[in-house]
PDB file of C-alpha atoms in Angstrom:
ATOM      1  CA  UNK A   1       0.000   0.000   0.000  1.00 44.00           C
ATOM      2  CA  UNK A   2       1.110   3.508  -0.743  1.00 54.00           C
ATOM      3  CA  UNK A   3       1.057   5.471   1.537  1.00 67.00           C
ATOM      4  CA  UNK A   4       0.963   9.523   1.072  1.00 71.00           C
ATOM      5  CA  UNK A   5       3.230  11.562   2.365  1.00 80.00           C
ATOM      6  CA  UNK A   6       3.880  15.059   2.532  1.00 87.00           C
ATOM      7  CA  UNK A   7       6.536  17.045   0.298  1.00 89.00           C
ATOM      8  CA  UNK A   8       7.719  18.463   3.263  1.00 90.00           C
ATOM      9  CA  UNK A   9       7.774  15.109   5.130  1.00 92.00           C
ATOM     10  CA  UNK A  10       9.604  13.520   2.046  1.00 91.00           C
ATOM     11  CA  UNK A  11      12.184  16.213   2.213  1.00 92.00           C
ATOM     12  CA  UNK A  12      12.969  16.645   5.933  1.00 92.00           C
ATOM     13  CA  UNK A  13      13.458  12.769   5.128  1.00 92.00           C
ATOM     14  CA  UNK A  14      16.214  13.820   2.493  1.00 92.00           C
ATOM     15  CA  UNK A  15      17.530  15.889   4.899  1.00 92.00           C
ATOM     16  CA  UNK A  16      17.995  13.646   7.396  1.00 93.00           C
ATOM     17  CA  UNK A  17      20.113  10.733   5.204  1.00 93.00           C
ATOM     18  CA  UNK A  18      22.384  13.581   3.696  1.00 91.00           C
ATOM     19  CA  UNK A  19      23.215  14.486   7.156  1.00 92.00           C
ATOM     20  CA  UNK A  20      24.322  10.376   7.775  1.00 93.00           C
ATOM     21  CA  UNK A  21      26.176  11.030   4.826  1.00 93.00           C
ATOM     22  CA  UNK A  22      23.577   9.247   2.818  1.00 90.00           C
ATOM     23  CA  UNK A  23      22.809  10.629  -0.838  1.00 90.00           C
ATOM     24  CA  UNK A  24      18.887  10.794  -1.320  1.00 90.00           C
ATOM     25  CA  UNK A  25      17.281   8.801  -4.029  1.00 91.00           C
ATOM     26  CA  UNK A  26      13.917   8.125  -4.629  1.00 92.00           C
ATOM     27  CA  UNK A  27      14.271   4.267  -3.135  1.00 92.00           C
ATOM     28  CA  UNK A  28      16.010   5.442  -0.440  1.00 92.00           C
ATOM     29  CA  UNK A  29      13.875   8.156   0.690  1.00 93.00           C
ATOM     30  CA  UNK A  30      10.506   5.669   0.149  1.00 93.00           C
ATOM     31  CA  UNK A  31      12.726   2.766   2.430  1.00 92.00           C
ATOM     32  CA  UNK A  32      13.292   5.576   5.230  1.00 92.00           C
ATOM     33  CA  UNK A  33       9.347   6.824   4.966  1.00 91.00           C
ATOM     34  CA  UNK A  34       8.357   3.116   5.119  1.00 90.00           C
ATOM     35  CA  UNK A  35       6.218   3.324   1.575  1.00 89.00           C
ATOM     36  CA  UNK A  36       4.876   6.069  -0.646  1.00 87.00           C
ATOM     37  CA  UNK A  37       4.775   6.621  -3.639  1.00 87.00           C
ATOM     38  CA  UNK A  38       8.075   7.125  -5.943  1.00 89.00           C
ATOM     39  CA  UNK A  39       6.674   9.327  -8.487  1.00 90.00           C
ATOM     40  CA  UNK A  40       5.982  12.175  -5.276  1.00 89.00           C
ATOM     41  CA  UNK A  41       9.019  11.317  -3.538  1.00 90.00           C
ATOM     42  CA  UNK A  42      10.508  11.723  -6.731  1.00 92.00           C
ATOM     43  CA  UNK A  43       8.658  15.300  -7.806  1.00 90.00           C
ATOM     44  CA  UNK A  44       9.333  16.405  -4.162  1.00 89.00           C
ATOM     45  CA  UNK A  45      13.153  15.717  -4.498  1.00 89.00           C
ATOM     46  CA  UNK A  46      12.854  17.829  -7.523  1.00 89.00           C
ATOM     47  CA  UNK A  47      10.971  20.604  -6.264  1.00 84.00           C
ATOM     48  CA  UNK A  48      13.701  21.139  -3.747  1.00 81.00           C
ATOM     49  CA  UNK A  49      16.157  22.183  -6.035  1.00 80.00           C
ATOM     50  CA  UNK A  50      13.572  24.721  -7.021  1.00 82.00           C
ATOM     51  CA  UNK A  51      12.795  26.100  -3.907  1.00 84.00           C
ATOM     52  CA  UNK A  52      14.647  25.434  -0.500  1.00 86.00           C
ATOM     53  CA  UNK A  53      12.977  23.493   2.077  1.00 88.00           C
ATOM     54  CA  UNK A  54      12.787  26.567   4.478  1.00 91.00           C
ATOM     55  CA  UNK A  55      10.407  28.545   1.880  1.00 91.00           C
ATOM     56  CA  UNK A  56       8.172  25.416   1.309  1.00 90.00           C
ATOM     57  CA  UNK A  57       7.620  25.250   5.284  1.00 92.00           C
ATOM     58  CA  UNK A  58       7.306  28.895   5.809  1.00 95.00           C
ATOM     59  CA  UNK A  59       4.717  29.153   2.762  1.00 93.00           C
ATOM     60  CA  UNK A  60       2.822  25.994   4.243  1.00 93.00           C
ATOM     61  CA  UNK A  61       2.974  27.133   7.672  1.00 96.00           C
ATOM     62  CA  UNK A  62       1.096  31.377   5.859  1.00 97.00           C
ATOM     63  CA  UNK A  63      -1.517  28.764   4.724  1.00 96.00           C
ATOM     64  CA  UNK A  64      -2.115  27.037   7.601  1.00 96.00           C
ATOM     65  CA  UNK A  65      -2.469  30.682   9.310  1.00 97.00           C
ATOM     66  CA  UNK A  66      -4.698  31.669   6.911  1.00 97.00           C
ATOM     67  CA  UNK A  67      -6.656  28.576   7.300  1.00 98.00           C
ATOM     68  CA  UNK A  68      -6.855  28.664  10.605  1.00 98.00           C
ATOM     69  CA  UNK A  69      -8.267  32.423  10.710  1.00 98.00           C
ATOM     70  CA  UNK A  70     -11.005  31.441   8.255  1.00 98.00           C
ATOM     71  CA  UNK A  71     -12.053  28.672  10.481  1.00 98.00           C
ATOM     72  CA  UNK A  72     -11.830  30.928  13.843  1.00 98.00           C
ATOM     73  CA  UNK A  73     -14.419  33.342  12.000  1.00 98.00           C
ATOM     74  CA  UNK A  74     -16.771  30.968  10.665  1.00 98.00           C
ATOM     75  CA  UNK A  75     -16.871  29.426  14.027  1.00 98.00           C
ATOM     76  CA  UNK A  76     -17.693  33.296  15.395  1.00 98.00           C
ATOM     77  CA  UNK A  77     -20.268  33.411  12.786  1.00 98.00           C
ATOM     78  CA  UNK A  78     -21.867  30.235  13.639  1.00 98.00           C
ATOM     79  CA  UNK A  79     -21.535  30.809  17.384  1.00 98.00           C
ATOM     80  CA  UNK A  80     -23.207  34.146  16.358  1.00 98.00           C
ATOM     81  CA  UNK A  81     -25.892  32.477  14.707  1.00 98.00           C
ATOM     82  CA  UNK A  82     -26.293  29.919  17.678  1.00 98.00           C
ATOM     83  CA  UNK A  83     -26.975  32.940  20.125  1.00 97.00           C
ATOM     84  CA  UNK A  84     -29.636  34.562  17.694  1.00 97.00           C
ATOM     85  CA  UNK A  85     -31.756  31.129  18.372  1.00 97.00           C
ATOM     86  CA  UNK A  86     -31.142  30.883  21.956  1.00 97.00           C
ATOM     87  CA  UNK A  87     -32.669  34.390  22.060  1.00 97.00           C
ATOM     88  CA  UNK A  88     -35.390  33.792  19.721  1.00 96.00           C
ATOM     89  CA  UNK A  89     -36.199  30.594  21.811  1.00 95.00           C
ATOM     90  CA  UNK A  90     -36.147  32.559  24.804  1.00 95.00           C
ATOM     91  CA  UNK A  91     -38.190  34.991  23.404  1.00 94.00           C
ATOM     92  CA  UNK A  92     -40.853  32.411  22.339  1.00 93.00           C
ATOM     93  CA  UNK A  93     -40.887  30.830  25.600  1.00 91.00           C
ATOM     94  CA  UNK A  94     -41.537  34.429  26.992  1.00 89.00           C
ATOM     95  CA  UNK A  95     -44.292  34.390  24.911  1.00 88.00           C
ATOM     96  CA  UNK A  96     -45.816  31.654  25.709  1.00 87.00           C
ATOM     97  CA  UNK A  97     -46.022  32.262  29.562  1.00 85.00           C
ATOM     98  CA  UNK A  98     -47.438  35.816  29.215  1.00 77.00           C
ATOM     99  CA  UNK A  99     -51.277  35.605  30.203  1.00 71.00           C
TER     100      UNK A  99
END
C-alpha cells in the first residue's frame, strides 16, 4: 500500500540521510518513509532544487495561518448564529407564559 506523504515530510526525510552522509534517491527516501509513492518522492526531491525546504515550510505554515483564521471566523459566525436562536427561543418561551 502507498502510503501519502507530505513534500515536506519527504524532504525533511532527504535531509535527514544527507546528514548520515547518505545521498537521497527516490528508493532510499521511500525505504526511510516506510512506503509512498516514488513518483511524489521523486517530484518532491525535484521541487527542492527549485525552492529550499525553508520557503516550502514557511509558505505551508502562511496557509495554515490563513486557514486557521477562516475557520476561527466561521466558528464566530456560527456561534453568532447559535446565540440569535437561543434568544429567539427565549423569546418564544416568553411568549408563551405571558397571560
Amino acid at each position: 500500500m502507498n502510503r501519502h506523504h507530505d513534500p515536506i515530510e519527504i524532504l525533511i526525510t532527504a535531509r535527514h540521510l544527507e546528514a548520515q552522509g547518505i545521498r537521497p534517491t527516490a528508493r532510499m527516501v521511500r525505504l526511510a518513509l516506510g512506503g509512498g509513492s516514488t513518483a511524489a518522492i521523486t517530484q518532491a526531491l525535484a521541487s527542492a532544487e527549485l525552492t529550499p525546504l525553508e520557503e516550502l515550510i514557511r509558505r505551508r505554515r502562511a496557509a495554515l495561518d490563513l486557514e486557521l483564521t477562516d475557520a476561527r471566523r466561521a466558528l464566530a459566525e456560527l456561534e453568532a448564529e447559535q446565540a440569535r436562536l437561543d434568544e429567539m427561543e427565549e423569546s418564544l418561551k416568553a411568549l408563551e407564559r405571558a397571560p
